[in-house]
Amino acid sequence: MAVSTTEPLCQPCVYHEDFKVELQVRRPLMPVRLSPEQVGLEMMCLCGQLDLLIRAQMQQFQEQLGQGCSPEESDTFQTQGSEILDQMLQCLEHLPKPMPQLEDYLDMVGLSAMFPRVEVFLIQGSPVDMLDRPLMDEYFFHVAKLNQLLVLSQQLEEDIRHLGSLTSLVLSLPEELTEDLHQAFAFVSQFLS
């Protein structure tokens, strides 16, 4: 087998450490000011992420027990969990002073009722399996469908805005996305009222 090689277009310069750049992937480039409503939405998203992370860790604990091992928290859980908690605390900084404690804020806005695993995790400092299954477990599927609809609508809006006119447009949403909308809206409205 023959391979053709060519000379490089240019030779790279010597790396100079003074030009080192630190990337802050998880932090915005410009400071962002959030309203109390936006803080609530962000906190709900972060609670959802932490709840799913706790559920995954509990599943891993069950597997470890099934193999006859003592359950240990994974490094991934500890890293991602602490990142989410840091993001939650940063979110609280956008609220008017005096800034509430994280547990108090979750109680105040009702997120502790929606995400009891998160509340127990904040109190205990480690993931704990719930005796009763939280209500949100049944509706994560519906919330995921709502998120798909949101992303789809944002994509369509961006396409319309940037392309001016579309020659073909999705006239109706896929049936699988619309089937559970009524139940999802009813569930979400319970917590908003």
CSV table of C-alpha atoms in Angstrom, one decimal:
chain,number,residue,atom,x,y,z
A,1,MET,CA,0.0,0.0,0.0
A,2,ALA,CA,1.4,3.4,-1.0
A,3,VAL,CA,1.0,6.5,1.0
A,4,SER,CA,1.5,10.0,-0.4
A,5,THR,CA,3.2,12.5,1.9
A,6,THR,CA,3.6,16.2,1.5
A,7,GLU,CA,5.7,18.7,3.4
A,8,PRO,CA,3.8,20.7,6.0
A,9,LEU,CA,2.6,24.1,5.0
A,10,CYS,CA,4.3,25.7,7.9
A,11,GLN,CA,6.4,24.7,10.9
A,12,PRO,CA,4.9,25.2,14.3
A,13,CYS,CA,6.7,27.7,16.5
A,14,VAL,CA,8.2,26.8,19.8
A,15,TYR,CA,5.6,26.8,22.6
A,16,HIS,CA,6.1,29.6,25.1
A,17,GLU,CA,4.5,29.1,28.5
A,18,ASP,CA,3.6,32.8,28.8
A,19,PHE,CA,0.9,32.4,26.2
A,20,LYS,CA,-0.9,29.7,28.2
A,21,VAL,CA,-4.6,30.2,28.3
A,22,GLU,CA,-7.0,28.8,31.0
A,23,LEU,CA,-10.3,27.7,29.7
A,24,GLN,CA,-13.3,28.1,32.0
A,25,VAL,CA,-15.8,25.8,30.3
A,26,ARG,CA,-18.5,25.8,33.0
A,27,ARG,CA,-18.5,29.6,33.7
A,28,PRO,CA,-19.9,32.3,31.4
A,29,LEU,CA,-17.5,34.7,29.8
A,30,MET,CA,-19.4,37.7,30.9
A,31,PRO,CA,-21.1,38.1,34.3
A,32,VAL,CA,-24.8,37.3,34.1
A,33,ARG,CA,-27.5,38.9,36.2
A,34,LEU,CA,-30.4,36.6,36.9
A,35,SER,CA,-33.9,37.7,38.1
A,36,PRO,CA,-35.4,35.8,41.1
A,37,GLU,CA,-37.6,33.9,38.6
A,38,GLN,CA,-34.6,32.9,36.5
A,39,VAL,CA,-32.9,31.8,39.7
A,40,GLY,CA,-35.9,29.6,40.5
A,41,LEU,CA,-35.8,28.0,37.0
A,42,GLU,CA,-32.1,27.4,37.2
A,43,MET,CA,-32.4,25.9,40.6
A,44,MET,CA,-35.1,23.6,39.4
A,45,CYS,CA,-32.9,22.4,36.6
A,46,LEU,CA,-29.9,21.9,38.9
A,47,CYS,CA,-32.1,20.0,41.4
A,48,GLY,CA,-33.2,17.8,38.5
A,49,GLN,CA,-29.6,17.1,37.5
A,50,LEU,CA,-28.6,16.3,41.1
A,51,ASP,CA,-31.7,14.1,41.6
A,52,LEU,CA,-30.8,12.1,38.5
A,53,LEU,CA,-27.2,11.8,39.7
A,54,ILE,CA,-28.3,10.6,43.1
A,55,ARG,CA,-30.6,8.0,41.4
A,56,ALA,CA,-27.7,6.8,39.3
A,57,GLN,CA,-25.5,6.5,42.4
A,58,MET,CA,-28.2,4.6,44.3
A,59,GLN,CA,-28.4,2.2,41.3
A,60,GLN,CA,-24.7,1.7,41.4
A,61,PHE,CA,-24.9,1.0,45.2
A,62,GLN,CA,-27.5,-1.7,44.5
A,63,GLU,CA,-25.3,-3.3,41.9
A,64,GLN,CA,-22.3,-3.2,44.3
A,65,LEU,CA,-24.4,-4.8,47.0
A,66,GLY,CA,-25.6,-7.4,44.5
A,67,GLN,CA,-21.9,-8.3,43.8
A,68,GLY,CA,-21.2,-8.6,47.5
A,69,CYS,CA,-19.2,-5.4,47.7
A,70,SER,CA,-19.7,-2.6,50.2
A,71,PRO,CA,-21.2,0.4,48.4
A,72,GLU,CA,-18.8,3.3,47.7
A,73,GLU,CA,-19.5,6.6,46.1
A,74,SER,CA,-17.9,6.9,42.7
A,75,ASP,CA,-15.4,9.7,41.9
A,76,THR,CA,-17.8,10.8,39.1
A,77,PHE,CA,-20.6,11.3,41.6
A,78,GLN,CA,-18.4,13.3,44.0
A,79,THR,CA,-17.1,15.5,41.2
A,80,GLN,CA,-20.4,16.1,39.4
A,81,GLY,CA,-22.3,16.5,42.7
A,82,SER,CA,-19.9,19.1,44.0
A,83,GLU,CA,-20.0,21.0,40.7
A,84,ILE,CA,-23.8,21.1,40.8
A,85,LEU,CA,-23.8,22.2,44.5
A,86,ASP,CA,-21.3,25.0,43.5
A,87,GLN,CA,-23.6,26.1,40.7
A,88,MET,CA,-26.6,26.1,43.1
A,89,LEU,CA,-24.7,28.3,45.5
A,90,GLN,CA,-23.6,30.7,42.7
A,91,CYS,CA,-27.2,30.9,41.6
A,92,LEU,CA,-28.3,32.0,45.1
A,93,GLU,CA,-25.8,34.9,44.9
A,94,HIS,CA,-28.2,36.5,42.3
A,95,LEU,CA,-31.0,36.8,44.9
A,96,PRO,CA,-31.5,39.9,47.0
A,97,LYS,CA,-29.4,40.2,50.2
A,98,PRO,CA,-29.4,38.6,52.7
A,99,MET,CA,-28.8,35.4,50.7
A,100,PRO,CA,-30.8,32.4,52.0
A,101,GLN,CA,-29.2,29.1,52.9
A,102,LEU,CA,-29.6,26.5,50.1
A,103,GLU,CA,-31.8,24.2,52.2
A,104,ASP,CA,-34.0,27.2,53.3
A,105,TYR,CA,-34.3,28.4,49.7
A,106,LEU,CA,-35.4,24.9,48.5
A,107,ASP,CA,-38.1,24.8,51.2
A,108,MET,CA,-39.2,28.4,50.4
A,109,VAL,CA,-39.9,27.7,46.7
A,110,GLY,CA,-41.1,24.2,47.1
A,111,LEU,CA,-38.2,22.4,45.4
A,112,SER,CA,-37.6,20.3,48.5
A,113,ALA,CA,-41.1,18.8,47.9
A,114,MET,CA,-40.4,18.1,44.3
A,115,PHE,CA,-36.9,16.7,44.8
A,116,PRO,CA,-36.8,15.1,48.3
A,117,ARG,CA,-33.7,13.1,47.3
A,118,VAL,CA,-31.8,16.4,46.9
A,119,GLU,CA,-33.0,17.7,50.3
A,120,VAL,CA,-32.0,14.5,52.0
A,121,PHE,CA,-28.6,14.6,50.2
A,122,LEU,CA,-28.0,18.2,51.4
A,123,ILE,CA,-28.9,17.2,55.0
A,124,GLN,CA,-27.1,13.8,55.1
A,125,GLY,CA,-24.1,14.7,52.8
A,126,SER,CA,-24.5,11.4,50.9
A,127,PRO,CA,-27.0,9.8,48.6
A,128,VAL,CA,-29.8,8.0,50.5
A,129,ASP,CA,-32.5,5.7,49.0
A,130,MET,CA,-36.0,6.9,49.5
A,131,LEU,CA,-38.6,4.6,51.1
A,132,ASP,CA,-41.4,6.2,49.1
A,133,ARG,CA,-40.9,7.0,45.5
A,134,PRO,CA,-41.0,10.8,44.9
A,135,LEU,CA,-43.8,12.1,42.6
A,136,MET,CA,-41.2,13.6,40.2
A,137,ASP,CA,-40.0,10.1,39.3
A,138,GLU,CA,-43.2,9.4,37.4
A,139,TYR,CA,-43.1,12.7,35.5
A,140,PHE,CA,-39.4,12.9,34.4
A,141,PHE,CA,-40.6,11.3,31.2
A,142,HIS,CA,-43.1,14.1,30.7
A,143,VAL,CA,-40.6,16.7,31.6
A,144,ALA,CA,-38.1,15.2,29.1
A,145,LYS,CA,-40.8,15.4,26.4
A,146,LEU,CA,-41.5,19.1,27.3
A,147,ASN,CA,-37.7,19.7,27.0
A,148,GLN,CA,-37.7,18.1,23.6
A,149,LEU,CA,-40.6,20.4,22.6
A,150,LEU,CA,-38.7,23.4,23.9
A,151,VAL,CA,-35.5,22.6,22.1
A,152,LEU,CA,-37.5,21.9,18.9
A,153,SER,CA,-39.3,25.2,19.1
A,154,GLN,CA,-36.0,27.0,19.8
A,155,GLN,CA,-34.4,25.4,16.8
A,156,LEU,CA,-37.4,26.3,14.6
A,157,GLU,CA,-37.3,29.9,15.9
A,158,GLU,CA,-33.6,30.2,15.2
A,159,ASP,CA,-34.0,28.7,11.7
A,160,ILE,CA,-36.7,31.3,11.0
A,161,ARG,CA,-34.8,34.2,12.4
A,162,HIS,CA,-31.5,33.4,10.6
A,163,LEU,CA,-32.7,32.0,7.3
A,164,GLY,CA,-35.4,34.5,6.8
A,165,SER,CA,-37.7,32.1,5.1
A,166,LEU,CA,-37.8,28.3,5.2
A,167,THR,CA,-38.9,26.4,2.1
A,168,SER,CA,-40.0,23.5,4.3
A,169,LEU,CA,-41.3,23.8,7.8
A,170,VAL,CA,-42.5,21.1,10.2
A,171,LEU,CA,-46.2,21.7,10.2
A,172,SER,CA,-47.1,19.5,13.1
A,173,LEU,CA,-45.1,18.0,15.9
A,174,PRO,CA,-44.4,14.3,16.0
A,175,GLU,CA,-47.4,12.5,17.6
A,176,GLU,CA,-45.1,10.9,20.2
A,177,LEU,CA,-44.2,14.4,21.5
A,178,THR,CA,-47.8,15.6,21.8
A,179,GLU,CA,-49.4,12.5,23.4
A,180,ASP,CA,-48.4,13.2,27.0
A,181,LEU,CA,-48.4,17.0,26.9
A,182,HIS,CA,-51.7,17.4,28.7
A,183,GLN,CA,-50.6,15.2,31.6
A,184,ALA,CA,-47.2,17.0,31.8
A,185,PHE,CA,-48.8,20.5,31.8
A,186,ALA,CA,-51.3,19.4,34.5
A,187,PHE,CA,-48.4,18.1,36.6
A,188,VAL,CA,-46.3,21.2,36.2
A,189,SER,CA,-49.3,23.5,36.9
A,190,GLN,CA,-49.7,21.7,40.3
A,191,PHE,CA,-46.4,23.0,41.5
A,192,LEU,CA,-46.8,26.5,39.9
A,193,SER,CA,-50.1,27.2,41.7
